[in-house]
PDB file of C-alpha atoms and ligand atoms in Angstrom:
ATOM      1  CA  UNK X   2       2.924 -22.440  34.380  1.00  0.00           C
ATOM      2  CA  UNK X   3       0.326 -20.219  36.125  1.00  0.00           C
ATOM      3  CA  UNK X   4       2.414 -17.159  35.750  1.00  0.00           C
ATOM      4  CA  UNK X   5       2.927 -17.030  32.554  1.00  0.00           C
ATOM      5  CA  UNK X   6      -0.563 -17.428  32.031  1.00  0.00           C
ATOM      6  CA  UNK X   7      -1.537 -14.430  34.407  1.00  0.00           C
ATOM      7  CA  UNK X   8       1.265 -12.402  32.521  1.00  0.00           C
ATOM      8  CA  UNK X   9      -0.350 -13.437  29.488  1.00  0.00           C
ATOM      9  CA  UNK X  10      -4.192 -12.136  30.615  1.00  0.00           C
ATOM     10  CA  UNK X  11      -2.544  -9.099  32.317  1.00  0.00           C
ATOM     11  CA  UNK X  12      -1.285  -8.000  28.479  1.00  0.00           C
ATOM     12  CA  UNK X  13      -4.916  -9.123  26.549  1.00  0.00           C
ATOM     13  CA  UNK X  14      -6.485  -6.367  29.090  1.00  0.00           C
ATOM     14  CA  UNK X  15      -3.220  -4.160  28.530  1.00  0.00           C
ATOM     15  CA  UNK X  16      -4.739  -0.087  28.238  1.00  0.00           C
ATOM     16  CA  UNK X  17      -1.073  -0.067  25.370  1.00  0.00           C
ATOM     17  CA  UNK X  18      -2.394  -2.457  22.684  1.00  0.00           C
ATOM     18  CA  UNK X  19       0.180  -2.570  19.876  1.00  0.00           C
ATOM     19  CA  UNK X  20      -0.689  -0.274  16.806  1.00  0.00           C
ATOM     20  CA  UNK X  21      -2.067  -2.585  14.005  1.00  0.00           C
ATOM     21  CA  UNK X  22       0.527  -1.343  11.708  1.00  0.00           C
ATOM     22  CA  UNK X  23      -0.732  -3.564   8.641  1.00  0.00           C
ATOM     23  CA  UNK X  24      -4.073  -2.134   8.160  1.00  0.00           C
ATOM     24  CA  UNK X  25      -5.351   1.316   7.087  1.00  0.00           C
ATOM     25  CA  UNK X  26      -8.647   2.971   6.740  1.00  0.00           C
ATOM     26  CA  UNK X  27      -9.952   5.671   3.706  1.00  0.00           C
ATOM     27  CA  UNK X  28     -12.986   7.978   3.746  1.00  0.00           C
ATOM     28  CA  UNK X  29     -14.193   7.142   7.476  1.00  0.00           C
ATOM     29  CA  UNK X  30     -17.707   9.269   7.363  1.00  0.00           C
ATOM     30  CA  UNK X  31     -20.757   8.822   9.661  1.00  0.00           C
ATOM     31  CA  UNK X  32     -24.241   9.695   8.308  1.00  0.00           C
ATOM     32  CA  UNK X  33     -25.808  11.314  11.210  1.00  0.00           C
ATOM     33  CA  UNK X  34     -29.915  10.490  11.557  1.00  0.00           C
ATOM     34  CA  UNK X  35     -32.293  12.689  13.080  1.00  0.00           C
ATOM     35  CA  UNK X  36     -33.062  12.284  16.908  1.00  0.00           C
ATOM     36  CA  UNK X  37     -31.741   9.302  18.857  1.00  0.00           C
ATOM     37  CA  UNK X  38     -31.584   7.219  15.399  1.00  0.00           C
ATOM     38  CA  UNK X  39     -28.485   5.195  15.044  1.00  0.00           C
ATOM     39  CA  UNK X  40     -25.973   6.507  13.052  1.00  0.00           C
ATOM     40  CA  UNK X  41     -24.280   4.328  10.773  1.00  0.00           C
ATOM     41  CA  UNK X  42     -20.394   4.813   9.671  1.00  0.00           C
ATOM     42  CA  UNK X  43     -18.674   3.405   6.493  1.00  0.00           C
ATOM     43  CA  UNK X  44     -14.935   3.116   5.923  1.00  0.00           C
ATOM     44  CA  UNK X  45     -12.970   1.669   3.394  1.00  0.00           C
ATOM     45  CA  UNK X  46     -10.261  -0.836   5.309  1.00  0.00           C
ATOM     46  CA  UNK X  47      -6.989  -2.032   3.272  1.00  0.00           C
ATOM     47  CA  UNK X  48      -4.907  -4.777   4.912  1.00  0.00           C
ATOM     48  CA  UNK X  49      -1.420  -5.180   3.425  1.00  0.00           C
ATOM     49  CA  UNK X  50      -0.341  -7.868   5.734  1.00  0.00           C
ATOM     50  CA  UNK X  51       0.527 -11.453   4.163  1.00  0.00           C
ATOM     51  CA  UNK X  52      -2.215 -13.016   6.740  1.00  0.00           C
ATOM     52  CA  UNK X  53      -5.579 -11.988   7.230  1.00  0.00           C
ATOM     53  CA  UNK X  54      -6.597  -9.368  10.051  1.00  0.00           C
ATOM     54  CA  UNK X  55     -10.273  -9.540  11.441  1.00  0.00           C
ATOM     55  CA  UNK X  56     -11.924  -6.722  13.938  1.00  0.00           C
ATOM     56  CA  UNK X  57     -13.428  -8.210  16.989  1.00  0.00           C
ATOM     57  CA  UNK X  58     -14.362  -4.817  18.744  1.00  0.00           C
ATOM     58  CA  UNK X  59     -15.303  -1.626  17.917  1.00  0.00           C
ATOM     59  CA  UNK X  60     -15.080   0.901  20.437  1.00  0.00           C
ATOM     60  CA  UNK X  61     -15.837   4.933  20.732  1.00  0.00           C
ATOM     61  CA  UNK X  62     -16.678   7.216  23.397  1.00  0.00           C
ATOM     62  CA  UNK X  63     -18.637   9.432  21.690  1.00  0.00           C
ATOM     63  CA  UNK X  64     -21.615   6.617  21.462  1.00  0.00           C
ATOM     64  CA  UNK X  65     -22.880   4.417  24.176  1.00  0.00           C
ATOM     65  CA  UNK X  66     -22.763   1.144  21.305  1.00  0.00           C
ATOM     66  CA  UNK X  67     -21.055   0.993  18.897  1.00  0.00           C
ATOM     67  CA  UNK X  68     -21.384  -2.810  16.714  1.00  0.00           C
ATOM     68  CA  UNK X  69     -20.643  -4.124  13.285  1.00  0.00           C
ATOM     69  CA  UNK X  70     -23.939  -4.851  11.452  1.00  0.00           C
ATOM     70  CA  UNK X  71     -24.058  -6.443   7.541  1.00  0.00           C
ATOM     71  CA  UNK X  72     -27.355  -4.554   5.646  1.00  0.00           C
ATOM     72  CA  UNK X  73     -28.787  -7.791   3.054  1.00  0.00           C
ATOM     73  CA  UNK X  74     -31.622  -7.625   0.589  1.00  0.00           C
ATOM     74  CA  UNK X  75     -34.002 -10.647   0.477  1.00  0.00           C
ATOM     75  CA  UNK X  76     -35.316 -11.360  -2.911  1.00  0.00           C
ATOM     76  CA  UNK X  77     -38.581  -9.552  -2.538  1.00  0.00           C
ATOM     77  CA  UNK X  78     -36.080  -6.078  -1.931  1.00  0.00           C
ATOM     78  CA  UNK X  79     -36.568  -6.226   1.595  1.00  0.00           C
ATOM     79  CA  UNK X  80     -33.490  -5.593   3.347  1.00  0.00           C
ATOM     80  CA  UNK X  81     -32.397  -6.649   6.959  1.00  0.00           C
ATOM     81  CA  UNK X  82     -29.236  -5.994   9.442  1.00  0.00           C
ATOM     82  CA  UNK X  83     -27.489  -8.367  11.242  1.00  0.00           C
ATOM     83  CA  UNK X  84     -25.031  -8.046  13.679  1.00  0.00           C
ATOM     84  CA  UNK X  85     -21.534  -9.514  12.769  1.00  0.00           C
ATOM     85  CA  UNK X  86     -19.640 -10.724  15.547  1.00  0.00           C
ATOM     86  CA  UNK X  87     -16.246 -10.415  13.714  1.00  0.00           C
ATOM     87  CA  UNK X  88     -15.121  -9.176  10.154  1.00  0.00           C
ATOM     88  CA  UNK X  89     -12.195 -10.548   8.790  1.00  0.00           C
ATOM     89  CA  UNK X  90     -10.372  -8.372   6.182  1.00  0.00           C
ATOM     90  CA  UNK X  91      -8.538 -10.985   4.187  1.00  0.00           C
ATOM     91  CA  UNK X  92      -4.227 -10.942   3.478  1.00  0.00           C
ATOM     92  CA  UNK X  93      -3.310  -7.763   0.713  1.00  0.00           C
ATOM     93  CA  UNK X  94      -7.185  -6.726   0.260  1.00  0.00           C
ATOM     94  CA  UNK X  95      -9.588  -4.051   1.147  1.00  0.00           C
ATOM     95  CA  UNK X  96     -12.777  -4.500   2.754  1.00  0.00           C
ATOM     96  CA  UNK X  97     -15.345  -1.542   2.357  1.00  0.00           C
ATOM     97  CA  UNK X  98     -18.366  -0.994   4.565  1.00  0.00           C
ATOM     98  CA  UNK X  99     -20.401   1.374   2.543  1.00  0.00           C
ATOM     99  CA  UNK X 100     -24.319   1.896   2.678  1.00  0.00           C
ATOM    100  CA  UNK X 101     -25.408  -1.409   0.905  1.00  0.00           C
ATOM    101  CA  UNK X 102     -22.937  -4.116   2.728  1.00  0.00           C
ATOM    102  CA  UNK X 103     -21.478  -3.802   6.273  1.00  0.00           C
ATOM    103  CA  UNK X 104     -21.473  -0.328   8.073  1.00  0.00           C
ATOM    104  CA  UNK X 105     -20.836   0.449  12.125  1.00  0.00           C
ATOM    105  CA  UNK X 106     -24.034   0.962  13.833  1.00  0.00           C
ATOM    106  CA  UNK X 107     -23.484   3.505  16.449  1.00  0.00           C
ATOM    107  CA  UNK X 108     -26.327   4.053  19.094  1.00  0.00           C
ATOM    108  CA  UNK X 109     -27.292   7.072  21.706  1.00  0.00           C
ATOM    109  CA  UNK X 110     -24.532   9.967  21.072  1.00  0.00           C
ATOM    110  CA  UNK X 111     -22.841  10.611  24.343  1.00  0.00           C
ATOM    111  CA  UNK X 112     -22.790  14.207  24.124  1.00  0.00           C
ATOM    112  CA  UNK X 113     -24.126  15.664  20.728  1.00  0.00           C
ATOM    113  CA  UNK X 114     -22.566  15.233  17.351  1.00  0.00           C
ATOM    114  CA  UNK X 115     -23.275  17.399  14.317  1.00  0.00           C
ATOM    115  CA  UNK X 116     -22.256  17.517  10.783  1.00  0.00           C
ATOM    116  CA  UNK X 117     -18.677  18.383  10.886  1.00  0.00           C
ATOM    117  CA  UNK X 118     -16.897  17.498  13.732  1.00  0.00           C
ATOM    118  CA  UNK X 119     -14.642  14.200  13.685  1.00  0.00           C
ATOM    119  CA  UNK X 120     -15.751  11.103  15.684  1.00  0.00           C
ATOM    120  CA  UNK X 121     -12.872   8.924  16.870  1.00  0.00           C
ATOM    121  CA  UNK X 122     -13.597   4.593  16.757  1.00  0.00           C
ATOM    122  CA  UNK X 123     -11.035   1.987  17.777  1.00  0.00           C
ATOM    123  CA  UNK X 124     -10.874  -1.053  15.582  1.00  0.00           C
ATOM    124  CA  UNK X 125      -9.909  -3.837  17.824  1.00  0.00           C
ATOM    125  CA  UNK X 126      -8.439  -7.238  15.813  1.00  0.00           C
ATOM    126  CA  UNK X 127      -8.486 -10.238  17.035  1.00  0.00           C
ATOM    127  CA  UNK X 128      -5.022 -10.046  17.580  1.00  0.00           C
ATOM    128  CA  UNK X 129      -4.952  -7.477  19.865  1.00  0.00           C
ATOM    129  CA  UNK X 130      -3.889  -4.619  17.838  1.00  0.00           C
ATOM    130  CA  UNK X 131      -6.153  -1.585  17.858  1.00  0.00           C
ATOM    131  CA  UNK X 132      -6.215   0.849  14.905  1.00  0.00           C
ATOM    132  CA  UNK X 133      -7.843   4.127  15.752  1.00  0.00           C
ATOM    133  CA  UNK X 134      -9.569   5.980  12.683  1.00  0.00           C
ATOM    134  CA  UNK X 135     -11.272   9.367  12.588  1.00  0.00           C
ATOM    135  CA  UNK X 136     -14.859   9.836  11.213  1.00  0.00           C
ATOM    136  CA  UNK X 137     -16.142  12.818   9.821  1.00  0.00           C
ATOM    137  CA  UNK X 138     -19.586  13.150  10.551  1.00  0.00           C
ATOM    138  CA  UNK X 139     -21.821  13.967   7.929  1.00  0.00           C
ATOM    139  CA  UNK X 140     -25.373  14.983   7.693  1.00  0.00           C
ATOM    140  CA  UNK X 141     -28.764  12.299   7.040  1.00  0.00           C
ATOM    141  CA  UNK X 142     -28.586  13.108   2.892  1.00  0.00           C
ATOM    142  CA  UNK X 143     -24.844  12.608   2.419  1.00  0.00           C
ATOM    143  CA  UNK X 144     -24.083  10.778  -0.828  1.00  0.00           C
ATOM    144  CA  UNK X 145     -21.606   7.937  -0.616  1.00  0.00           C
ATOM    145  CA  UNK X 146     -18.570   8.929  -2.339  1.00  0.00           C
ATOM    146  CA  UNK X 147     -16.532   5.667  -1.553  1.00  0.00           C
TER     147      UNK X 147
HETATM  148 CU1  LIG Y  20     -27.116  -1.317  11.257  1.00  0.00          CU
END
């Protein structure tokens, strides 16, 4: 059935994704670093649907990349980032990315961003549904109060 199919691509490029209604975000904050650094954002993510809902894209205009990346510690304390290509936020839990686990990396500010103003990310699932979430930016030496 070809155009089904076609109907079906024409709605996975669709600009009106469906609102993904079952998950919420808490204390979205981006610690701003000096320079061109990357700045990294942290969010606290609650799904409350009965099936699991996992991000495949993350998407801003205010940076020119944006990415999921996972922070781990070897044994001998040194720590590394990875980049995840999807993070699933399993059925009725909460998935935090905070300074020691997974955090958005987000790379060369479009225009600049200082302490203060709000920086706006789309969370795209895997299912299609986008969830839009508001950072506030805060400075380099911002505690995590998560
Ligand atoms: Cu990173």
């Amino acid at each position: 059935m070809p155009a089904l199919l076609f109907v079906g691509l024409l709605h996975i490029g669709s600009a009106y994704a469906k609102q993904a209604n079952h998950v919420t975000a808490e204390h979205a904050w981006i610690r701003l670093l000096p320079g061109d650094l990357p700045a990294a954002g942290y969010v606290t993510l609650q799904n409350n649907d009965a099936k699991a809902a996992t991000i495949a894209a993350v998407q801003t205009n205010a940076y020119t990349s944006a990415m999921i990346h996972q922070s781990t510690q070897d044994a001998d304390g040194m720590s590394h980032m990875a980049m995840v290509d999807h993070l699933a936020i399993p059925a009725h839990a909460a998935v935090s990315l905070s300074p020691s686990g997974y955090h958005l990396m987000l790379e060369h500010a479009s225009h600049p961003v200082k302490p203060g103003d709000s920086v706006n990310v789309t969370l795209r699932f895997a299912d299609g549904s986008e969830l839009p979430v508001s950072f506030l930016v805060r400075p380099a030496n911002a505690v995590d109060t998560n």
